[in-house]
Amino acid sequence: MPTILGQNQYGKAENRVVKITRDGATHHIKDLNVSVALSGDMDEVHYSGSNAHVLPTDTTKNTVYAFAKEYGIESAEQFGIHLARHFVTSQEPIHRARIRIEEYAWERIETSDANSRFIGADEVKHSFVRKGQETRLTQITFDGENWEVISGLKDLVVMNSTNSEFWGYVKDKYTTLKEAYDRILATQVASRWRFNWTDDEQKMPNWEKSYEQVRKHMLQAFAETYSLSLQQTLYQMGARIINNRSEIDEVRFSLPNKHHFLVDLEPFGLKNDNEVYFAADRPYGLIEATVLRDGCEARIPVDLTNL
Amino acid sequence: MPTILGQNQYGKAENRVVKITRDGATHHIKDLNVSVALSGDMDEVHYSGSNAHVLPTDTTKNTVYAFAKEYGIESAEQFGIHLARHFVTSQEPIHRARIRIEEYAWERIETSDANSRFIGADEVKHSFVRKGQETRLTQITFDGENWEVISGLKDLVVMNSTNSEFWGYVKDKYTTLKEAYDRILATQVASRWRFNWTDDEQKMPNWEKSYEQVRKHMLQAFAETYSLSLQQTLYQMGARIINNRSEIDEVRFSLPNKHHFLVDLEPFGLKNDNEVYFAADRPYGLIEATVLRDGCEARIPVDLTNL
Amino acid sequence: MPTILGQNQYGKAENRVVKITRDGATHHIKDLNVSVALSGDMDEVHYSGSNAHVLPTDTTKNTVYAFAKEYGIESAEQFGIHLARHFVTSQEPIHRARIRIEEYAWERIETSDANSRFIGADEVKHSFVRKGQETRLTQITFDGENWEVISGLKDLVVMNSTNSEFWGYVKDKYTTLKEAYDRILATQVASRWRFNWTDDEQKMPNWEKSYEQVRKHMLQAFAETYSLSLQQTLYQMGARIINNRSEIDEVRFSLPNKHHFLVDLEPFGLKNDNEVYFAADRPYGLIEATVLRDGCEARIPVDLTNL
Amino acid sequence: MPTILGQNQYGKAENRVVKITRDGATHHIKDLNVSVALSGDMDEVHYSGSNAHVLPTDTTKNTVYAFAKEYGIESAEQFGIHLARHFVTSQEPIHRARIRIEEYAWERIETSDANSRFIGADEVKHSFVRKGQETRLTQITFDGENWEVISGLKDLVVMNSTNSEFWGYVKDKYTTLKEAYDRILATQVASRWRFNWTDDEQKMPNWEKSYEQVRKHMLQAFAETYSLSLQQTLYQMGARIINNRSEIDEVRFSLPNKHHFLVDLEPFGLKNDNEVYFAADRPYGLIEATVLRDGCEARIPVDLTNL
C-alpha cells in the first residue's frame, strides 16, 4: 500500500455544558464549551472502517455531561483533567486524550433598588449577565503518564492612547511609512501559557487564582510599558507573567496590531492633535512570539494562539 | 416608463471613529461606529446617473471625522444630532438624514500594584480594556423640523437559573413539549427605546444618564420577574423602563429564548436535579414585542431590533 | 396601567430542515432554515403570563418537520404557504403567520472518471456539494384572507472591472474625493421582490422558475449597465426585473459599495494602470432603494434587505 | 535575565489585493488575501524595542501590492514564492519568510439573452460573480535554501444522502447511541496538502492544474466511498490524492461530522423513512488525520487545518 496513516485524533467538539450549583437561594454558574480529541490504536477504522476500537463521539459527549454531575466543575482545568484521565485509563485503545475548553464568565445582576422590595432583594441570587470580555481557555493533554496543561485567553481588547512610538526601522525601496513618536497602541490579546505541573505527584496549581493573576499581570504590563514596538510590549507581558508566577514556564502571544490611523483633517482647516483616529480592520500587523523561563523547553505550537 | 423609484437613501456606513480627549495625563475615549443615510431629491441619480444632487459618501465619511474634532463626542446621541442637522441644513437636495451609531465601551486598566512603582502608578491614565458586554446603539433621524431619537442595545446576554416556568399552553396534534415548573430562562437582549424629545425647543434628555438608567431597569426587571413566559418577562422589562423614565414613550425587544435543556442522565444512573444543562444554538424561540406608554403612537419598526 | 402592548409576535426561529427525496438511486435534496412568527390574541401572555392562547414554539418547530413529510418541499415559497395557512386556520387565537425561509443550494458531485468504475458511476446519485453562492430567501405572510410573498437573496457578490464612473457630484467643504472615470464597481447584493399573487383564487407563480429568472435578469442588468453611479445600476437591476417578470410589482435592494481603491505605486517607480486594487472592508457606501411597477404600492419595509 | 525569547515572527496580515488583467475587452481577475510572517535576527526588538532589524509591516504590505504589478499573479503559489524569496534574500536579518494566501474564485456573468443586444453581448467580458464555494489556500515557506509549499482549501461542504453506516463500535457505561445502517454523511472539508517541490532546481508543479485535480479527486473519493466511518472516508480521500498526484506527499484533513439527525415523526402518526432530518450545529464529531505517501515524513502541523 503506497499510503500510510499519520497523526490522527477524533472526538466530539463544542459540547456546551452549563452547570448550576444551588447553595440555598444563591446559585453559582459554570458555562463551558468542551471539545474532546482522542488518539491511540486507531489504524483499522481508517483503513477498513472497523469501529472495534472506536468509542463513539456521542459517548464522549455523554461523558462530558455525566462528569459535570459526578465531579462538578471546580475549574475548567480540573474538569478537563477528570475527563482526560477517564478516557485514557478506561479504554485500552485510547492512548492520549486532549480536552480543550472555553469558559464564558458571568457576573450577578445587582438588584438593590426600591423596586426589588416586591420580591425581596435578598432573594435574587440566581440572575446573571454575561461578562462578555475575554474568553478563558484551557487545553489538557494526558498520555497515561504525563500531563500538559496550557491555559489562556482570547479576545481581550486593550489600548494605550499614548506612550507608544515606532521609529528607527529598516527602510527599503518599498518603505513609505512615516516614523511615529506618539501613537495609539491597540491589540486583541490571544495568549496561551504552559504550566510546569506535569505529574500527579506534584502539587496542583490553584487554577482559578492563577488565571486571575496571569490576567492581571498581562494587563498591567501592557499598561505600564512605554512601548517602542509591539514586540517589546509583548515580551514585557510574557516576562512579567513568568517572573511573577512560578507555576508557569512558557507564554505565547498572537497580537494583532489594531491600527488606529490619525485622520488628516488639514483639508478641512482643522488640526488633529492626536485626537481623531480611524480604527482600521485589515490589513493589520501580526506580532507573535514565545517567552520562556530560561532553561525551559518551548512546547506551545506556533499557531495555537491563532485558533 | 413602467417603473418608478420608491424610498431610497444612501451614505457611508460603518465609519469607525475613535476620539481621545486628553485631560492632562488622564485620557478619555469614545469609540463609535457611525453610519450615515441621506435621502431627498435623488430621483435623477437613479434614473440617469446624474450626480448633480449627490454629496459623495466619501464626503459623509469626512464629515464624521471632522465633526469629531469640531464638536467632540459628548454622547453618541449628541454626536448624531450634530451630523444629522448638518446634512439636512447644509445641502438643499437632502431632506432627511438618519445617523446610526454603535458605541463600544472601555474601562480603565488598574495599575495599583508594586510593579507600577517603576513608572509611577498615578501616571497610567491612558490604558483601557474593552468592556465587551453589550453594544450601545442609537439612531437619530431629522427631517429639518422634527427629531426622532431611538436608542438601544444588543448582545446583552442574561440568565435566570430559576424562577421561570412554562405550562398551561395550547396543545395540538404536533405538541410534544412537557410542561416545566423550574427552568433556566436565558436570552440575548436586543432592544430599542424611543425618546419623546422631538423638537429643538424641548429640553434635551441627559443621554448618558438615560442609557445607564434604562439598562439598570431592564436588568433588574429581568432578574426580579418570576416568569411564567418570556413574553411576560419582556413586558415587565418594557413597562419598568417606561414607568421609571419619563423621557421614553416606547420600547421594543427582540428576545431569543436561548434554550438550556436539562440533560437526561438517567441512562448513566445519575439524577439531574436541575444542575446540568445543554446550551442549544438553533432553533430558538424568538419573542418580539413593543411596550408603549398609554396614548402614545408606536413608531419603532418591527425588525429594527433584528438588525 | 400606564403602559400597553404594541405589535408582538413569537415562534421558533431557525429550524434547520433537510429533506431527502429518493427517486430510486437518484436522490434530491432541499435544505432550508425556517423561522415562524405568529401573532394574534396574545395580550394575556404578556400581561399575566397566561399561556392559554400560546401554541408553544416547540410545537411550531415540530410542525415544520412534520409538514416536510406530509407535504414535501416543492419550493421554499410553497412550503411556507402550507405552514402559514396551517397556523392561522387551525388556531383560533392566531390571526397572522409570517414564515421566513433561507434556502441553501446544492449541486451534484460529478463522478465520471476512471476511478468510478469500482462502484459504477451511474449509481452515484446521492452525493452533493453545497453551491455556496447566494442564499435564497422568502417570506410568506398570511392573515386568513390575503397572502404576501416576498422572495429574495443575499450574499451575491458581483463586480464590474470597468464601465463604471463617478463624477459631477456635489462638493462641499468636506469633499476631498477625486472624480473617477474608470473604476471597479463591486457589491454584495441583498434584494427582496414582492409578488402580486395575494389570493388563493389567483394562479400561483412558478416559484422555482421565477427565482431563476429574477436572478438572471438582476445579474445581466448589473453586467450590462454602463454605470455613472451605483444608484443608476441599482435602478436598472430593479427595472429589468419588473419589466421582464409580470408576477413581481416591487423590488428593493441594499447594495454596499465594496470599495476597491487603486493602490498608489508611484513611490515604487511603478505605474498602476487600473491593475492593482486594495479591497477595503469598512467604511463602505450603502445604497438602498425600492423600484416599483408604476401604480403599485410600496410594501417592502426599509430594513428588510438589511436582515 | 530569567526569561528568554522563543519562536517569533511578524508581518502584515490579510492584505486584500485584487489584480485585474486586461486582454483587450476581456478582463481576468485574481482576488487574494495575503499574510506575511517574517522571522530571523529579531531578539533586540523584543528585548529593548530597537527596530534596527525590523522591516515595517507597512513595508511588507506595500511589497505585496508592488509585486502584484511587477510579477503579476500567475497563481497564489507562484505569487507567494516571489514574495518569500524577496524578503529572505533582500534583508539580511530576515532568515525565513512564510506567506499565507487565501484565494477567492470568480466566474463570468453570462450575458447571452436579448437584452444584451443594446450594448453588444460580446463586449461584456468584465463582469464577474463570486463563486462562493470553497476558499483556496496556500502557504509558502522559504528559509533561503529550501521551499515548503502547503496548499489546501476550506469550507467545501459535501453530503452523501446514503451509503454511510456506523456500527460495531465500543460501548461503555456512557454509550447510548443506536447503531445506524443508513445515515447522512456530511462534512465541511478543511484540508492541506504538501508538495514535494522543495528546491529551485526541481521542476515546479503546475499549481493551477494541481489544485483542480486534487479537488476533483477529493470530491470523487468522498462520493464514491461506501462509508463505515468518517475516518474511513477521510483516509480514502487522502489516499486517492496521493495515488493520483505524484507532486504531493502528504495530506491532512479536519472533517467536522455535520450531524443530520432523523426527526422522530411517530408522535404525529408519520413514518420517517430516511426523509426528514434536523441539521444540528453543535456539538459535532471532529475527525482529523494525516495521510502520507509511504516513506515520507509528516510535516503539516496538527492544527493547520483548524485555522
CSV table of N, CA, C and O in Angstrom, one decimal, chain C residues 16-20 22 27 29 62 65 69-70 110-111 113 115-116 119 126-133 157-163 182 220 223-224 240 263 265 268 270-271 275 277-279, chain D residues 16-20 22 27 29 62 65 69-70 106 110-111 113 115-116 119 126-133 157-163 182 220 223-224 240 263 268 270-271 275 277-279:
chain,number,residue,atom,x,y,z
C,16,ARG,N,-33.7,24.1,11.2
C,16,ARG,CA,-32.9,23.6,10.0
C,16,ARG,C,-33.4,22.3,9.6
C,16,ARG,O,-33.2,21.3,10.3
C,17,VAL,N,-34.1,22.3,8.4
C,17,VAL,CA,-34.7,21.0,8.0
C,17,VAL,C,-34.1,20.7,6.6
C,17,VAL,O,-34.0,21.5,5.7
C,18,VAL,N,-33.7,19.4,6.5
C,18,VAL,CA,-33.1,18.8,5.3
C,18,VAL,C,-34.0,17.7,4.9
C,18,VAL,O,-34.3,16.8,5.6
C,19,LYS,N,-34.5,17.8,3.6
C,19,LYS,CA,-35.4,16.8,3.1
C,19,LYS,C,-34.8,16.1,1.9
C,19,LYS,O,-34.3,16.7,1.0
C,20,ILE,N,-34.7,14.7,2.1
C,20,ILE,CA,-34.1,13.9,1.0
C,20,ILE,C,-35.3,13.2,0.3
C,20,ILE,O,-36.1,12.5,1.0
C,22,ARG,N,-36.0,10.3,-2.5
C,22,ARG,CA,-35.3,9.2,-3.2
C,22,ARG,C,-36.2,8.8,-4.4
C,22,ARG,O,-37.3,8.3,-4.3
C,27,HIS,N,-31.1,10.7,-5.7
C,27,HIS,CA,-31.7,11.4,-4.5
C,27,HIS,C,-31.8,12.9,-4.9
C,27,HIS,O,-31.0,13.4,-5.7
C,29,ILE,N,-32.4,16.9,-2.9
C,29,ILE,CA,-32.2,17.5,-1.6
C,29,ILE,C,-32.9,18.8,-1.6
C,29,ILE,O,-32.8,19.6,-2.5
C,62,ASN,N,-42.0,21.4,15.6
C,62,ASN,CA,-42.5,20.1,15.2
C,62,ASN,C,-43.3,20.2,14.0
C,62,ASN,O,-43.2,19.3,13.1
C,65,TYR,N,-41.2,20.2,10.8
C,65,TYR,CA,-40.6,18.9,10.4
C,65,TYR,C,-41.7,17.9,9.9
C,65,TYR,O,-41.5,17.2,9.0
C,69,LYS,N,-42.6,16.1,5.8
C,69,LYS,CA,-43.0,14.8,5.5
C,69,LYS,C,-44.4,14.8,4.8
C,69,LYS,O,-44.6,14.2,3.7
C,70,GLU,N,-45.3,15.5,5.4
C,70,GLU,CA,-46.7,15.5,4.9
C,70,GLU,C,-46.9,16.1,3.5
C,70,GLU,O,-47.6,15.6,2.7
C,110,GLU,N,-19.8,15.4,-9.5
C,110,GLU,CA,-19.6,14.6,-10.8
C,110,GLU,C,-18.6,13.5,-10.5
C,110,GLU,O,-17.6,13.6,-9.9
C,111,THR,N,-18.9,12.3,-11.0
C,111,THR,CA,-18.1,11.1,-10.7
C,111,THR,C,-17.9,10.4,-12.0
C,111,THR,O,-18.2,9.2,-12.1
C,113,ASP,N,-15.0,9.9,-13.9
C,113,ASP,CA,-13.7,9.4,-14.4
C,113,ASP,C,-13.5,8.0,-14.1
C,113,ASP,O,-14.3,7.3,-13.6
C,115,ASN,N,-11.9,6.2,-12.0
C,115,ASN,CA,-12.0,5.6,-10.6
C,115,ASN,C,-13.3,5.1,-10.3
C,115,ASN,O,-13.5,4.2,-9.5
C,116,SER,N,-14.3,5.7,-10.9
C,116,SER,CA,-15.7,5.4,-10.5
C,116,SER,C,-16.1,4.0,-11.1
C,116,SER,O,-17.2,3.5,-10.7
C,119,ILE,N,-17.3,1.3,-8.4
C,119,ILE,CA,-18.6,1.2,-7.8
C,119,ILE,C,-19.7,1.4,-8.9
C,119,ILE,O,-20.9,1.3,-8.6
C,126,HIS,N,-26.2,10.3,-5.1
C,126,HIS,CA,-26.6,10.7,-3.8
C,126,HIS,C,-25.5,11.6,-3.1
C,126,HIS,O,-25.5,11.8,-1.9
C,127,SER,N,-24.7,12.2,-4.0
C,127,SER,CA,-23.5,12.9,-3.4
C,127,SER,C,-23.6,14.4,-3.9
C,127,SER,O,-23.8,14.6,-5.1
C,128,PHE,N,-23.5,15.3,-3.0
C,128,PHE,CA,-23.7,16.7,-3.2
C,128,PHE,C,-22.6,17.6,-2.7
C,128,PHE,O,-22.0,17.3,-1.7
C,129,VAL,N,-22.4,18.7,-3.3
C,129,VAL,CA,-21.5,19.8,-2.8
C,129,VAL,C,-22.3,21.0,-2.7
C,129,VAL,O,-23.1,21.4,-3.7
C,130,ARG,N,-22.2,21.7,-1.6
C,130,ARG,CA,-23.0,23.0,-1.5
C,130,ARG,C,-22.5,24.0,-2.4
C,130,ARG,O,-21.3,24.3,-2.4
C,131,LYS,N,-23.4,24.7,-3.0
C,131,LYS,CA,-23.0,25.7,-4.0
C,131,LYS,C,-22.3,26.9,-3.4
C,131,LYS,O,-21.3,27.4,-3.9
C,132,GLY,N,-22.9,27.4,-2.3
C,132,GLY,CA,-22.1,28.4,-1.6
C,132,GLY,C,-22.1,29.8,-2.1
C,132,GLY,O,-21.5,30.7,-1.6
C,133,GLN,N,-22.9,30.0,-3.2
C,133,GLN,CA,-23.0,31.4,-3.7
C,133,GLN,C,-24.1,32.1,-2.9
C,133,GLN,O,-24.1,32.0,-1.7
C,157,VAL,N,-22.2,38.2,-4.5
C,157,VAL,CA,-21.1,39.2,-4.7
C,157,VAL,C,-20.8,39.4,-6.2
C,157,VAL,O,-20.5,38.4,-6.8
C,158,VAL,N,-20.8,40.6,-6.7
C,158,VAL,CA,-20.6,40.8,-8.1
C,158,VAL,C,-19.6,42.0,-8.3
C,158,VAL,O,-19.5,42.8,-7.4
C,159,MET,N,-19.0,42.0,-9.4
C,159,MET,CA,-18.0,43.0,-9.7
C,159,MET,C,-18.0,43.3,-11.2
C,159,MET,O,-18.0,42.4,-12.0
C,160,ASN,N,-17.9,44.6,-11.6
C,160,ASN,CA,-17.5,45.0,-12.9
C,160,ASN,C,-16.1,45.6,-12.8
C,160,ASN,O,-16.0,46.6,-12.0
C,161,SER,N,-15.2,45.2,-13.6
C,161,SER,CA,-13.9,45.7,-13.5
C,161,SER,C,-13.7,46.9,-14.4
C,161,SER,O,-12.6,47.5,-14.4
C,162,THR,N,-14.7,47.3,-15.1
C,162,THR,CA,-14.7,48.6,-15.8
C,162,THR,C,-16.1,49.0,-16.1
C,162,THR,O,-17.1,48.5,-15.6
C,163,ASN,N,-16.3,50.1,-17.0
C,163,ASN,CA,-17.6,50.6,-17.3
C,163,ASN,C,-18.3,51.2,-16.1
C,163,ASN,O,-19.5,51.1,-16.0
C,182,ASP,N,-12.9,55.6,-14.6
C,182,ASP,CA,-12.8,54.1,-14.9
C,182,ASP,C,-12.5,53.5,-13.5
C,182,ASP,O,-11.4,53.4,-13.1
C,220,GLN,N,-27.7,40.1,-15.2
C,220,GLN,CA,-27.4,40.7,-16.5
C,220,GLN,C,-27.5,42.2,-16.5
C,220,GLN,O,-26.7,42.9,-17.1
C,223,ALA,N,-24.4,43.5,-15.1
C,223,ALA,CA,-23.2,43.4,-16.1
C,223,ALA,C,-23.3,44.4,-17.2
C,223,ALA,O,-22.3,44.9,-17.7
C,224,GLU,N,-24.6,44.6,-17.7
C,224,GLU,CA,-24.7,45.4,-18.9
C,224,GLU,C,-25.0,46.8,-18.8
C,224,GLU,O,-25.0,47.6,-19.8
C,240,ARG,N,-35.3,46.1,-14.7
C,240,ARG,CA,-35.1,44.9,-15.6
C,240,ARG,C,-36.0,43.8,-15.1
C,240,ARG,O,-36.7,43.1,-15.8
C,263,VAL,N,-4.2,51.2,-5.8
C,263,VAL,CA,-3.0,51.4,-4.9
C,263,VAL,C,-2.1,52.4,-5.6
C,263,VAL,O,-1.8,52.2,-6.8
C,265,LEU,N,1.2,53.2,-6.6
C,265,LEU,CA,2.5,52.5,-6.8
C,265,LEU,C,3.6,53.5,-7.2
C,265,LEU,O,4.8,53.0,-7.4
C,268,PHE,N,7.1,53.5,-5.7
C,268,PHE,CA,8.0,52.4,-6.0
C,268,PHE,C,8.4,52.5,-7.5
C,268,PHE,O,8.9,51.5,-8.0
C,270,LEU,N,6.4,52.6,-10.1
C,270,LEU,CA,5.6,51.8,-10.9
C,270,LEU,C,4.3,52.6,-11.2
C,270,LEU,O,3.9,53.4,-10.5
C,271,LYS,N,3.8,52.2,-12.4
C,271,LYS,CA,2.5,52.9,-12.8
C,271,LYS,C,1.4,51.9,-12.7
C,271,LYS,O,1.5,50.8,-13.2
C,275,GLU,N,-4.8,48.3,-12.5
C,275,GLU,CA,-4.5,46.9,-12.4
C,275,GLU,C,-4.5,46.4,-11.0
C,275,GLU,O,-5.1,45.3,-10.7
C,277,TYR,N,-5.6,46.7,-7.0
C,277,TYR,CA,-6.5,47.4,-6.1
C,277,TYR,C,-6.4,46.8,-4.7
C,277,TYR,O,-6.1,45.6,-4.5
C,278,PHE,N,-6.7,47.7,-3.8
C,278,PHE,CA,-6.9,47.3,-2.4
C,278,PHE,C,-8.4,47.2,-2.1
C,278,PHE,O,-9.2,48.1,-2.3
C,279,ALA,N,-8.9,46.0,-1.7
C,279,ALA,CA,-10.3,45.7,-1.4
C,279,ALA,C,-10.5,46.1,0.0
C,279,ALA,O,-10.0,45.4,0.9
D,16,ARG,N,-5.5,42.6,1.3
D,16,ARG,CA,-6.5,42.2,0.3
D,16,ARG,C,-6.1,42.8,-1.0
D,16,ARG,O,-6.3,44.0,-1.2
D,17,VAL,N,-5.6,42.0,-1.9
D,17,VAL,CA,-5.2,42.5,-3.2
D,17,VAL,C,-6.0,41.9,-4.4
D,17,VAL,O,-6.2,40.7,-4.4
D,18,VAL,N,-6.6,42.8,-5.2
D,18,VAL,CA,-7.3,42.4,-6.4
D,18,VAL,C,-6.5,42.8,-7.6
D,18,VAL,O,-6.2,44.0,-7.7
D,19,LYS,N,-6.2,41.9,-8.5
D,19,LYS,CA,-5.5,42.2,-9.7
D,19,LYS,C,-6.3,42.0,-10.9
D,19,LYS,O,-6.9,40.9,-11.1
D,20,ILE,N,-6.5,43.1,-11.7
D,20,ILE,CA,-7.3,43.0,-13.0
D,20,ILE,C,-6.3,43.0,-14.1
D,20,ILE,O,-5.4,43.8,-14.2
D,22,ARG,N,-6.1,43.1,-18.2
D,22,ARG,CA,-7.0,43.4,-19.4
D,22,ARG,C,-6.4,42.8,-20.6
D,22,ARG,O,-5.3,43.2,-21.1
D,27,HIS,N,-11.4,40.9,-19.5
D,27,HIS,CA,-10.7,41.1,-18.2
D,27,HIS,C,-10.5,39.7,-17.5
D,27,HIS,O,-11.4,38.9,-17.6
D,29,ILE,N,-9.4,38.2,-13.5
D,29,ILE,CA,-9.3,38.7,-12.1
D,29,ILE,C,-8.6,37.7,-11.2
D,29,ILE,O,-8.8,36.5,-11.4
D,62,ASN,N,3.2,47.1,1.4
D,62,ASN,CA,3.5,47.7,0.1
D,62,ASN,C,4.1,46.8,-0.9
D,62,ASN,O,3.8,46.8,-2.1
D,65,TYR,N,1.5,44.7,-2.8
D,65,TYR,CA,0.9,45.4,-3.8
D,65,TYR,C,1.8,45.7,-5.0
D,65,TYR,O,1.5,45.6,-6.2
D,69,LYS,N,1.9,44.1,-9.3
D,69,LYS,CA,2.2,44.8,-10.5
D,69,LYS,C,3.5,44.3,-11.2
D,69,LYS,O,3.5,44.0,-12.4
D,70,GLU,N,4.5,44.1,-10.4
D,70,GLU,CA,5.8,43.8,-11.0
D,70,GLU,C,5.8,42.3,-11.6
D,70,GLU,O,6.4,42.1,-12.6
D,106,TRP,N,-13.9,33.6,-8.8
D,106,TRP,CA,-15.0,34.4,-9.5
D,106,TRP,C,-15.3,33.6,-10.8
D,106,TRP,O,-14.4,33.0,-11.4
D,110,GLU,N,-22.9,35.5,-17.3
D,110,GLU,CA,-23.3,35.3,-18.7
D,110,GLU,C,-24.3,36.4,-19.1
D,110,GLU,O,-25.2,36.7,-18.4
D,111,THR,N,-24.1,36.9,-20.3
D,111,THR,CA,-25.0,37.9,-20.8
D,111,THR,C,-25.4,37.6,-22.3
D,111,THR,O,-25.2,38.4,-23.2
D,113,ASP,N,-28.6,36.8,-23.4
D,113,ASP,CA,-30.0,36.9,-23.9
D,113,ASP,C,-30.3,38.2,-24.7
D,113,ASP,O,-29.4,39.1,-24.9
D,115,ASN,N,-31.6,41.1,-24.1
D,115,ASN,CA,-31.3,42.4,-23.6
D,115,ASN,C,-29.9,42.9,-23.9
D,115,ASN,O,-29.7,44.1,-24.0
D,116,SER,N,-29.0,42.0,-24.1
D,116,SER,CA,-27.7,42.4,-24.2
D,116,SER,C,-27.4,43.0,-25.6
D,116,SER,O,-26.4,43.5,-25.9
D,119,ILE,N,-26.1,46.7,-25.8
D,119,ILE,CA,-24.7,47.1,-25.6
D,119,ILE,C,-23.7,46.1,-26.4
D,119,ILE,O,-22.5,46.4,-26.4
D,126,HIS,N,-16.2,41.8,-18.6
D,126,HIS,CA,-15.6,42.4,-17.4
D,126,HIS,C,-16.5,42.3,-16.2
D,126,HIS,O,-16.3,43.0,-15.2
D,127,SER,N,-17.4,41.4,-16.3
D,127,SER,CA,-18.4,41.2,-15.2
D,127,SER,C,-18.3,39.9,-14.6
D,127,SER,O,-18.3,38.8,-15.3
D,128,PHE,N,-18.3,39.9,-13.2
D,128,PHE,CA,-18.0,38.6,-12.5
D,128,PHE,C,-18.9,38.4,-11.3
D,128,PHE,O,-19.4,39.4,-10.7
D,129,VAL,N,-19.2,37.2,-11.0
D,129,VAL,CA,-19.9,36.9,-9.8
D,129,VAL,C,-19.0,35.9,-9.0
D,129,VAL,O,-18.4,35.0,-9.5
D,130,ARG,N,-18.9,36.2,-7.7
D,130,ARG,CA,-18.0,35.4,-6.9
D,130,ARG,C,-18.6,34.0,-6.7
D,130,ARG,O,-19.8,33.8,-6.4
D,131,LYS,N,-17.8,32.9,-6.8
D,131,LYS,CA,-18.3,31.6,-6.8
D,131,LYS,C,-18.8,31.2,-5.4
D,131,LYS,O,-19.8,30.6,-5.3
D,132,GLY,N,-18.0,31.6,-4.4
D,132,GLY,CA,-18.6,31.4,-3.1
D,132,GLY,C,-18.6,30.0,-2.5
D,132,GLY,O,-19.1,29.7,-1.5
D,133,GLN,N,-18.0,29.0,-3.3
D,133,GLN,CA,-17.9,27.7,-2.7
D,133,GLN,C,-16.6,27.7,-1.8
D,133,GLN,O,-16.5,28.6,-1.0
D,157,VAL,N,-18.4,22.2,1.5
D,157,VAL,CA,-19.4,21.5,2.3
D,157,VAL,C,-20.0,20.4,1.4
D,157,VAL,O,-20.4,20.7,0.3
D,158,VAL,N,-19.9,19.1,1.8
D,158,VAL,CA,-20.3,18.0,1.0
D,158,VAL,C,-21.2,17.1,1.8
D,158,VAL,O,-21.2,17.0,3.0
D,159,MET,N,-22.1,16.3,1.1
D,159,MET,CA,-23.0,15.4,1.7
D,159,MET,C,-23.3,14.2,0.9
D,159,MET,O,-23.5,14.3,-0.3
D,160,ASN,N,-23.3,13.0,1.5
D,160,ASN,CA,-23.8,11.8,0.9
D,160,ASN,C,-25.1,11.5,1.6
D,160,ASN,O,-25.2,11.4,2.8
D,161,SER,N,-26.2,11.3,0.9
D,161,SER,CA,-27.5,11.1,1.5
D,161,SER,C,-27.8,9.6,1.8
D,161,SER,O,-28.8,9.3,2.3
D,162,THR,N,-26.8,8.8,1.4
D,162,THR,CA,-26.9,7.4,1.7
D,162,THR,C,-25.5,6.8,1.6
D,162,THR,O,-24.5,7.5,1.5
D,163,ASN,N,-25.4,5.5,1.7
D,163,ASN,CA,-24.1,4.7,1.6
D,163,ASN,C,-23.2,5.1,2.7
D,163,ASN,O,-21.9,5.1,2.6
D,182,ASP,N,-28.0,3.3,7.7
D,182,ASP,CA,-28.2,4.2,6.5
D,182,ASP,C,-28.4,5.6,7.0
D,182,ASP,O,-29.4,6.0,7.5
D,220,GLN,N,-14.5,13.2,-5.6
D,220,GLN,CA,-14.9,11.9,-6.1
D,220,GLN,C,-14.7,10.8,-5.0
D,220,GLN,O,-15.6,9.9,-4.9
D,223,ALA,N,-17.5,11.0,-2.7
D,223,ALA,CA,-18.8,10.5,-3.3
D,223,ALA,C,-18.8,9.0,-3.5
D,223,ALA,O,-19.8,8.3,-3.3
D,224,GLU,N,-17.7,8.4,-3.8
D,224,GLU,CA,-17.6,7.0,-4.2
D,224,GLU,C,-17.3,6.0,-3.1
D,224,GLU,O,-17.4,4.8,-3.3
D,240,ARG,N,-6.6,8.7,-2.3
D,240,ARG,CA,-6.9,9.0,-3.7
D,240,ARG,C,-6.0,10.1,-4.2
D,240,ARG,O,-5.5,10.1,-5.4
D,263,VAL,N,-35.6,13.0,12.2
D,263,VAL,CA,-36.6,13.5,13.2
D,263,VAL,C,-37.6,12.4,13.5
D,263,VAL,O,-38.0,11.7,12.6
D,268,PHE,N,-46.6,12.1,15.6
D,268,PHE,CA,-47.6,12.7,14.8
D,268,PHE,C,-48.2,11.7,13.8
D,268,PHE,O,-48.9,12.1,12.8
D,270,LEU,N,-46.6,9.7,11.8
D,270,LEU,CA,-45.9,9.7,10.5
D,270,LEU,C,-44.7,8.8,10.6
D,270,LEU,O,-44.1,8.7,11.6
D,271,LYS,N,-44.4,8.2,9.4
D,271,LYS,CA,-43.2,7.4,9.4
D,271,LYS,C,-42.1,8.1,8.6
D,271,LYS,O,-42.3,8.6,7.5
D,275,GLU,N,-36.1,10.5,5.4
D,275,GLU,CA,-36.5,11.6,4.5
D,275,GLU,C,-36.3,13.0,5.2
D,275,GLU,O,-35.8,13.9,4.6
D,277,TYR,N,-34.7,15.4,8.1
D,277,TYR,CA,-33.5,15.4,9.0
D,277,TYR,C,-33.5,16.8,9.7
D,277,TYR,O,-33.8,17.8,9.0
D,278,PHE,N,-33.0,16.8,10.9
D,278,PHE,CA,-32.6,18.1,11.6
D,278,PHE,C,-31.1,18.2,11.4
D,278,PHE,O,-30.3,17.4,11.8
D,279,ALA,N,-30.7,19.3,10.8
D,279,ALA,CA,-29.2,19.6,10.7
D,279,ALA,C,-28.8,20.3,11.9
D,279,ALA,O,-29.1,21.5,12.2
